[in-house]
CSV table of C-alpha atoms in Angstrom, one decimal:
chain,number,residue,atom,x,y,z
A,32,UNK,CA,46.6,147.3,125.9
A,33,UNK,CA,46.1,143.9,124.4
A,34,UNK,CA,48.2,144.9,121.3
A,35,UNK,CA,51.0,146.2,123.6
A,36,UNK,CA,51.1,142.9,125.5
A,37,UNK,CA,51.3,140.9,122.3
A,38,UNK,CA,54.1,143.1,121.0
A,39,UNK,CA,56.0,142.9,124.3
A,40,UNK,CA,55.6,139.2,124.4
A,41,UNK,CA,56.9,138.8,120.8
A,42,UNK,CA,59.9,141.0,121.5
A,43,UNK,CA,60.7,139.0,124.6
A,44,UNK,CA,60.6,135.7,122.6
A,45,UNK,CA,62.8,137.2,120.0
A,46,UNK,CA,65.4,138.5,122.5
A,47,UNK,CA,65.4,135.1,124.2
A,48,UNK,CA,66.0,133.4,120.8
A,49,UNK,CA,68.8,135.8,119.9
A,50,UNK,CA,70.5,135.3,123.2
A,51,UNK,CA,70.8,131.6,122.5
A,52,UNK,CA,72.2,132.2,119.0
A,53,UNK,CA,75.8,131.6,118.3
A,54,UNK,CA,77.3,133.0,115.1
A,55,UNK,CA,80.6,133.7,113.5
A,56,UNK,CA,82.5,133.8,110.2
A,57,UNK,CA,85.6,132.9,108.3
A,58,UNK,CA,87.6,134.8,105.7
A,59,UNK,CA,90.0,132.8,103.6
A,60,UNK,CA,92.6,133.7,100.9
A,61,UNK,CA,94.4,131.2,98.6
A,62,UNK,CA,97.0,132.3,96.1
A,63,UNK,CA,98.4,129.5,93.9
A,64,UNK,CA,100.9,129.4,91.0
A,65,UNK,CA,101.4,126.2,89.0
A,66,UNK,CA,103.2,124.8,85.9
A,67,UNK,CA,103.7,121.6,84.0
A,68,UNK,CA,107.0,122.0,82.2
A,69,UNK,CA,108.2,125.3,83.6
A,70,UNK,CA,107.6,127.0,80.2
A,71,UNK,CA,104.5,128.8,81.3
A,72,UNK,CA,102.8,129.4,84.6
A,73,UNK,CA,99.1,129.5,85.7
A,74,UNK,CA,97.8,131.6,88.5
A,75,UNK,CA,94.7,131.1,90.7
A,76,UNK,CA,93.4,133.5,93.3
A,77,UNK,CA,90.5,132.5,95.5
A,78,UNK,CA,88.8,134.4,98.3
A,79,UNK,CA,85.8,133.5,100.4
A,80,UNK,CA,83.6,134.7,103.2
A,81,UNK,CA,81.6,132.2,105.2
A,82,UNK,CA,79.0,133.1,107.8
A,83,UNK,CA,77.5,130.6,110.2
A,84,UNK,CA,74.9,130.5,113.0
A,85,UNK,CA,73.7,127.8,115.3
A,86,UNK,CA,71.1,127.7,118.1
A,87,UNK,CA,69.8,125.1,120.6
A,88,UNK,CA,66.0,124.7,120.2
A,89,UNK,CA,65.8,122.5,123.3
A,90,UNK,CA,68.0,120.0,125.1
A,91,UNK,CA,67.7,117.5,122.2
A,92,UNK,CA,67.4,119.6,119.1
A,93,UNK,CA,69.8,122.1,117.5
A,94,UNK,CA,69.7,124.2,114.3
A,95,UNK,CA,72.8,125.1,112.3
A,96,UNK,CA,73.3,127.1,109.1
A,97,UNK,CA,76.2,128.4,107.0
A,98,UNK,CA,76.4,130.5,103.9
A,99,UNK,CA,79.3,131.2,101.5
A,100,UNK,CA,80.4,133.9,99.1
A,101,UNK,CA,83.5,133.0,97.0
A,102,UNK,CA,85.2,134.1,93.9
A,103,UNK,CA,87.9,132.3,91.9
A,104,UNK,CA,90.2,134.0,89.4
A,105,UNK,CA,92.1,131.7,87.0
A,106,UNK,CA,94.8,133.1,84.8
A,107,UNK,CA,95.9,130.4,82.3
A,108,UNK,CA,98.3,131.7,79.7
A,109,UNK,CA,96.8,134.8,78.2
A,110,UNK,CA,93.2,133.9,79.2
A,111,UNK,CA,91.4,134.8,82.4
A,112,UNK,CA,88.3,133.3,83.9
A,113,UNK,CA,86.4,134.8,86.8
A,114,UNK,CA,83.8,132.8,88.8
A,115,UNK,CA,81.6,134.1,91.5
A,116,UNK,CA,79.9,131.6,93.8
A,117,UNK,CA,77.0,132.0,96.3
A,118,UNK,CA,76.1,128.9,98.2
A,119,UNK,CA,74.2,127.7,101.2
A,120,UNK,CA,76.6,125.1,102.5
A,121,UNK,CA,74.8,124.1,105.7
A,122,UNK,CA,71.1,124.1,106.8
A,123,UNK,CA,70.7,121.4,109.3
A,124,UNK,CA,68.3,120.3,112.1
A,125,UNK,CA,70.1,117.8,114.3
A,126,UNK,CA,68.9,115.9,117.3
A,127,UNK,CA,70.1,113.4,119.9
A,128,UNK,CA,68.1,111.3,122.2
A,129,UNK,CA,69.1,108.7,124.8
A,130,UNK,CA,66.7,106.1,125.9
A,131,UNK,CA,67.9,103.4,128.3
A,132,UNK,CA,71.0,102.0,126.6
A,133,UNK,CA,70.0,103.2,123.1
A,134,UNK,CA,71.2,106.4,121.4
A,135,UNK,CA,69.3,107.9,118.5
A,136,UNK,CA,70.8,110.6,116.3
A,137,UNK,CA,69.0,112.5,113.5
A,138,UNK,CA,70.2,115.0,110.9
A,139,UNK,CA,67.8,116.7,108.4
A,140,UNK,CA,68.5,119.3,105.8
A,141,UNK,CA,71.7,120.2,103.9
A,142,UNK,CA,74.9,118.9,105.4
A,143,UNK,CA,78.0,116.9,104.7
A,144,UNK,CA,77.8,113.2,104.4
A,145,UNK,CA,80.3,110.5,103.6
A,146,UNK,CA,80.2,106.8,102.8
A,147,UNK,CA,82.5,104.3,104.7
A,148,UNK,CA,85.4,104.6,102.3
A,149,UNK,CA,85.1,108.4,101.8
A,150,UNK,CA,85.6,107.7,98.1
A,151,UNK,CA,82.1,107.0,96.5
A,152,UNK,CA,80.0,109.7,98.0
A,153,UNK,CA,81.7,112.3,100.3
A,154,UNK,CA,80.1,115.7,99.9
A,155,UNK,CA,77.4,118.1,100.9
A,156,UNK,CA,73.9,116.9,100.1
A,157,UNK,CA,70.3,117.5,100.9
A,158,UNK,CA,68.8,114.7,102.9
A,159,UNK,CA,67.9,112.9,106.0
A,160,UNK,CA,70.2,110.7,108.1
A,161,UNK,CA,69.5,108.8,111.3
A,162,UNK,CA,71.4,106.3,113.4
A,163,UNK,CA,70.5,104.0,116.3
A,164,UNK,CA,73.2,102.5,118.5
A,165,UNK,CA,74.0,100.8,121.7
A,166,UNK,CA,77.4,99.8,123.1
A,167,UNK,CA,78.0,97.1,120.5
A,168,UNK,CA,75.8,97.7,117.4
A,169,UNK,CA,75.1,100.8,115.3
A,170,UNK,CA,72.5,100.9,112.5
A,171,UNK,CA,72.1,103.9,110.2
A,172,UNK,CA,70.3,105.1,107.0
A,173,UNK,CA,70.5,108.1,104.7
A,174,UNK,CA,68.2,109.3,101.9
A,175,UNK,CA,68.7,112.5,99.9
A,176,UNK,CA,68.8,114.4,96.7
A,177,UNK,CA,71.8,116.1,94.9
A,178,UNK,CA,70.0,118.0,92.1
A,179,UNK,CA,69.7,121.3,94.1
A,180,UNK,CA,73.3,121.6,95.0
A,181,UNK,CA,75.6,124.2,93.5
A,182,UNK,CA,78.0,122.5,91.1
A,183,UNK,CA,80.4,125.5,91.2
A,184,UNK,CA,81.1,124.5,94.9
A,185,UNK,CA,80.3,120.8,95.1
A,186,UNK,CA,82.3,118.5,92.8
A,187,UNK,CA,80.5,115.5,91.3
A,188,UNK,CA,82.0,113.1,88.7
A,189,UNK,CA,79.0,113.6,86.3
A,190,UNK,CA,77.8,117.0,85.2
A,191,UNK,CA,74.8,118.5,83.5
A,192,UNK,CA,75.5,118.7,79.7
A,193,UNK,CA,74.8,122.4,79.5
A,194,UNK,CA,76.8,125.6,79.9
A,195,UNK,CA,77.1,126.2,83.6
A,196,UNK,CA,75.3,129.3,85.0
A,197,UNK,CA,77.2,132.0,86.9
A,198,UNK,CA,76.9,132.2,90.7
A,199,UNK,CA,74.7,129.0,91.1
A,200,UNK,CA,74.7,126.0,88.7
A,201,UNK,CA,72.8,122.8,89.6
A,202,UNK,CA,74.4,119.4,90.1
A,203,UNK,CA,73.3,116.2,88.5
A,204,UNK,CA,70.3,114.8,90.3
A,205,UNK,CA,70.8,111.5,92.2
A,206,UNK,CA,68.7,110.1,94.9
A,207,UNK,CA,71.1,108.3,97.3
A,208,UNK,CA,69.6,105.5,99.5
A,209,UNK,CA,72.2,104.2,101.9
A,210,UNK,CA,72.0,101.6,104.7
A,211,UNK,CA,74.9,100.8,107.1
A,212,UNK,CA,75.5,98.4,109.9
A,213,UNK,CA,78.5,98.4,112.3
A,214,UNK,CA,79.8,96.2,115.1
A,215,UNK,CA,81.4,98.3,117.7
A,216,UNK,CA,84.1,97.6,120.3
A,217,UNK,CA,85.1,94.2,119.0
A,218,UNK,CA,88.3,94.0,121.1
A,219,UNK,CA,89.0,97.6,120.1
A,220,UNK,CA,87.9,97.1,116.5
A,221,UNK,CA,85.0,98.4,114.5
A,222,UNK,CA,83.6,96.4,111.5
A,223,UNK,CA,81.1,98.1,109.2
A,224,UNK,CA,78.9,97.1,106.2
A,225,UNK,CA,77.2,99.5,103.8
A,226,UNK,CA,74.8,99.2,100.9
A,227,UNK,CA,74.3,102.2,98.5
A,228,UNK,CA,71.8,102.7,95.6
A,229,UNK,CA,72.0,106.0,93.7
A,230,UNK,CA,68.9,106.6,91.6
A,231,UNK,CA,69.5,108.7,88.5
A,232,UNK,CA,66.8,111.3,87.8
A,233,UNK,CA,68.1,112.2,84.3
A,234,UNK,CA,68.8,110.3,81.1
A,235,UNK,CA,72.4,111.4,80.8
A,236,UNK,CA,73.4,109.6,84.1
A,237,UNK,CA,72.9,106.1,85.3
A,238,UNK,CA,71.8,104.3,88.4
A,239,UNK,CA,74.8,103.1,90.5
A,240,UNK,CA,75.1,100.4,93.1
A,241,UNK,CA,77.8,99.9,95.7
A,242,UNK,CA,78.5,97.5,98.6
A,243,UNK,CA,81.2,98.5,101.1
A,244,UNK,CA,83.1,96.9,104.0
A,245,UNK,CA,85.3,98.8,106.4
A,246,UNK,CA,87.4,97.9,109.5
A,247,UNK,CA,89.5,100.0,111.8
A,248,UNK,CA,91.0,99.8,115.2
A,249,UNK,CA,94.2,99.8,117.3
A,250,UNK,CA,97.3,97.7,116.8
A,251,UNK,CA,98.6,97.7,120.3
A,252,UNK,CA,99.1,101.1,121.9
A,253,UNK,CA,101.3,102.8,119.3
A,254,UNK,CA,99.5,102.0,116.0
A,255,UNK,CA,96.1,102.0,114.3
A,256,UNK,CA,94.8,100.6,111.0
A,257,UNK,CA,92.0,101.3,108.6
A,258,UNK,CA,90.8,99.0,105.8
A,259,UNK,CA,88.0,99.5,103.2
A,260,UNK,CA,86.7,97.6,100.2
A,261,UNK,CA,84.1,98.7,97.6
A,262,UNK,CA,82.3,96.7,94.9
A,263,UNK,CA,80.1,98.6,92.5
A,264,UNK,CA,78.1,98.4,89.3
A,265,UNK,CA,76.0,100.6,87.0
A,266,UNK,CA,73.9,97.8,85.5
A,267,UNK,CA,74.9,94.6,87.2
A,268,UNK,CA,76.5,93.3,84.0
A,269,UNK,CA,79.9,95.0,84.6
A,270,UNK,CA,81.6,95.4,88.0
A,271,UNK,CA,84.2,97.7,89.5
A,272,UNK,CA,86.4,97.4,92.6
A,273,UNK,CA,88.2,99.7,95.0
A,274,UNK,CA,90.3,98.9,98.0
A,275,UNK,CA,92.5,100.8,100.5
A,276,UNK,CA,94.5,100.1,103.6
A,277,UNK,CA,96.5,102.3,105.9
A,278,UNK,CA,98.5,101.9,109.1
A,279,UNK,CA,99.3,104.9,111.4
A,280,UNK,CA,102.3,104.8,113.8
A,281,UNK,CA,102.3,107.1,116.8
A,282,UNK,CA,105.9,107.9,117.3
A,283,UNK,CA,105.8,110.0,120.5
A,284,UNK,CA,103.5,112.9,121.1
A,285,UNK,CA,104.5,114.9,118.1
A,286,UNK,CA,105.1,112.5,115.2
A,287,UNK,CA,102.7,110.3,113.2
A,288,UNK,CA,103.8,108.1,110.3
A,289,UNK,CA,101.3,106.7,107.8
A,290,UNK,CA,101.9,104.0,105.2
A,291,UNK,CA,99.2,102.5,102.9
A,292,UNK,CA,98.0,101.8,99.4
A,293,UNK,CA,94.9,102.2,97.2
A,294,UNK,CA,93.6,100.1,94.3
A,295,UNK,CA,91.0,101.2,91.8
A,296,UNK,CA,90.0,98.9,89.0
A,297,UNK,CA,90.5,99.7,85.3
A,298,UNK,CA,89.7,97.5,82.3
A,299,UNK,CA,91.1,94.5,84.1
A,300,UNK,CA,89.6,91.3,82.8
A,301,UNK,CA,86.0,91.1,84.0
A,302,UNK,CA,86.3,94.5,85.8
A,303,UNK,CA,85.6,98.0,84.4
A,304,UNK,CA,87.1,101.4,85.4
A,305,UNK,CA,86.0,102.4,88.9
A,306,UNK,CA,83.6,105.3,88.9
A,307,UNK,CA,82.4,107.3,91.9
A,308,UNK,CA,79.5,109.7,92.5
A,309,UNK,CA,81.5,112.5,94.1
A,310,UNK,CA,84.5,113.7,92.2
A,311,UNK,CA,87.8,112.7,93.9
A,312,UNK,CA,91.4,113.6,93.0
A,313,UNK,CA,93.5,110.5,93.6
A,314,UNK,CA,96.8,112.4,92.9
A,315,UNK,CA,97.9,115.8,91.7
A,316,UNK,CA,98.1,115.3,88.0
A,317,UNK,CA,97.5,118.3,85.8
A,318,UNK,CA,94.8,116.6,83.6
A,319,UNK,CA,94.2,113.0,84.6
A,320,UNK,CA,93.8,112.2,88.3
A,321,UNK,CA,90.6,110.4,88.9
A,322,UNK,CA,90.3,107.3,91.1
A,323,UNK,CA,90.3,104.7,88.3
A,324,UNK,CA,92.8,102.2,86.9
A,325,UNK,CA,95.4,102.9,89.6
A,326,UNK,CA,97.5,101.4,92.3
A,327,UNK,CA,98.8,104.0,94.7
A,328,UNK,CA,101.4,103.0,97.3
A,329,UNK,CA,101.8,106.0,99.7
A,330,UNK,CA,103.5,107.2,102.8
A,331,UNK,CA,103.4,110.4,104.9
A,332,UNK,CA,104.8,111.9,108.0
A,333,UNK,CA,103.0,114.5,110.2
A,334,UNK,CA,105.0,116.5,112.7
A,335,UNK,CA,103.3,118.7,115.4
A,336,UNK,CA,105.2,121.3,117.3
A,337,UNK,CA,103.2,123.7,119.6
A,338,UNK,CA,100.9,125.6,117.1
A,339,UNK,CA,102.6,124.3,113.9
A,340,UNK,CA,101.9,121.2,111.8
A,341,UNK,CA,104.3,120.0,109.1
A,342,UNK,CA,103.2,117.2,106.7
A,343,UNK,CA,105.3,115.4,104.0
A,344,UNK,CA,103.7,112.8,101.8
A,345,UNK,CA,104.7,110.7,98.8
A,346,UNK,CA,102.6,108.6,96.4
A,347,UNK,CA,103.9,106.3,93.7
A,348,UNK,CA,101.4,106.3,90.8
A,349,UNK,CA,101.1,102.9,89.1
A,350,UNK,CA,98.7,102.7,86.2
A,351,UNK,CA,96.6,99.6,85.3
A,352,UNK,CA,94.1,101.0,82.7
A,353,UNK,CA,94.3,97.6,80.9
A,354,UNK,CA,95.9,94.4,82.1
A,355,UNK,CA,99.5,95.7,82.2
A,356,UNK,CA,101.0,97.5,85.1
A,357,UNK,CA,103.1,100.7,84.4
A,358,UNK,CA,104.9,103.3,86.5
A,359,UNK,CA,103.2,106.6,85.7
A,360,UNK,CA,104.9,109.0,88.1
A,361,UNK,CA,105.7,110.3,91.6
A,362,UNK,CA,103.5,112.6,93.6
A,363,UNK,CA,105.2,114.6,96.5
A,364,UNK,CA,103.4,117.0,98.8
A,365,UNK,CA,104.8,119.3,101.5
A,366,UNK,CA,102.5,121.4,103.6
A,367,UNK,CA,102.9,123.7,106.6
A,368,UNK,CA,100.2,125.2,108.8
A,369,UNK,CA,100.7,127.6,111.7
A,370,UNK,CA,98.0,129.0,114.1
A,371,UNK,CA,99.5,132.5,114.5
A,372,UNK,CA,96.7,133.5,116.8
A,373,UNK,CA,93.7,131.7,118.1
A,374,UNK,CA,91.7,133.0,115.1
A,375,UNK,CA,94.4,133.5,112.5
A,376,UNK,CA,95.9,130.6,110.5
A,377,UNK,CA,98.6,130.8,107.9
A,378,UNK,CA,99.8,127.9,105.7
A,379,UNK,CA,101.5,127.0,102.5
A,380,UNK,CA,101.9,123.9,100.4
A,381,UNK,CA,104.4,122.7,97.7
A,382,UNK,CA,103.2,120.0,95.3
A,383,UNK,CA,105.3,118.2,92.7
A,384,UNK,CA,103.8,115.5,90.5
A,385,UNK,CA,106.3,114.2,87.9
A,386,UNK,CA,104.7,112.2,85.2
A,387,UNK,CA,107.3,110.1,83.5
A,388,UNK,CA,105.1,109.1,80.5
A,389,UNK,CA,103.3,112.4,79.8
A,390,UNK,CA,105.1,115.6,80.7
A,391,UNK,CA,102.0,117.6,80.1
A,392,UNK,CA,100.3,115.9,83.0
A,393,UNK,CA,103.1,116.8,85.4
A,394,UNK,CA,102.1,119.4,87.9
A,395,UNK,CA,104.3,121.6,90.1
A,396,UNK,CA,102.6,124.2,92.4
A,397,UNK,CA,103.0,126.5,95.3
A,398,UNK,CA,100.0,127.8,97.3
A,399,UNK,CA,99.7,130.3,100.2
A,400,UNK,CA,96.7,130.1,102.5
A,401,UNK,CA,95.4,132.6,105.1
A,402,UNK,CA,92.3,132.1,107.2
A,403,UNK,CA,90.8,134.5,109.7
A,404,UNK,CA,87.9,133.5,112.0
A,405,UNK,CA,85.6,135.9,113.8
């Protein structure tokens, strides 16, 4: 009888837990064809299946997880390369508590994290993040480790100098330690400061230090702005800089126009080429497109109509690898997304980067994307 009661109680607890569990999935398909000089064409086929689940533990705590299976098939000339990927992209315990006028947020596990500029460190990572805020001030901290991530699915600028394994290959091991401080609601503006120290755990990578400033807010009722500046160093004997600014204009309910620019230092006097931790594509060049030695004036227009979104963007790529400024090329992007049904999305994109100095770095591509949620 006692064993029966224990079994019944365990089953009841399991049923109650499952009843609070939310789950779902996402199937995606991407087919892409690209070329540099229209003499030969490359083809890439990518398909993925994501499964996610989340559950409330109590009124303050929540658990979330997501797994991914993906394969990429690259056909370049007469060569073919098949890559299968299995990854745990999310495993997070999150909590929120409100005490008097203070709000405390906590995230622990594997989850996406981004620095203020979304340039230095913007990726999935294993770690712990907390923030404490009231109506006017927010303080936050993050600590983590990148060495257990799958480099086949998480792009970092450095890489392990070994032949990558199939299915799951480890990323370089950094220990990011990040502190940030924000002033909120300053006449509709937010000012933020952030300090970052990335401790290298292997000899082939180096410690990195960054200090960031960001500001954003509204310009009247029909425009907003965002500014960011980053200063960094690997050894405190050489320094690198990054800066960006953007203004968004809200032209009615369906049209948004953006204009802005980015700067990333090269070998410019006392400065060295800007280097990040996460890998980031600054423009759509075939071979060279990292955020380094560049000035990128850019503009885009986003148009929304019912369940459709059309985006047109243009970047002018100005190179400053040394102390001279040169025009490298023009990067044009046109994309279209349509929510055919509530759980079915279809999209396509056309990209054209014309490199006026190196035709082999030009890149013209067309991609078709389909996503089905369940």
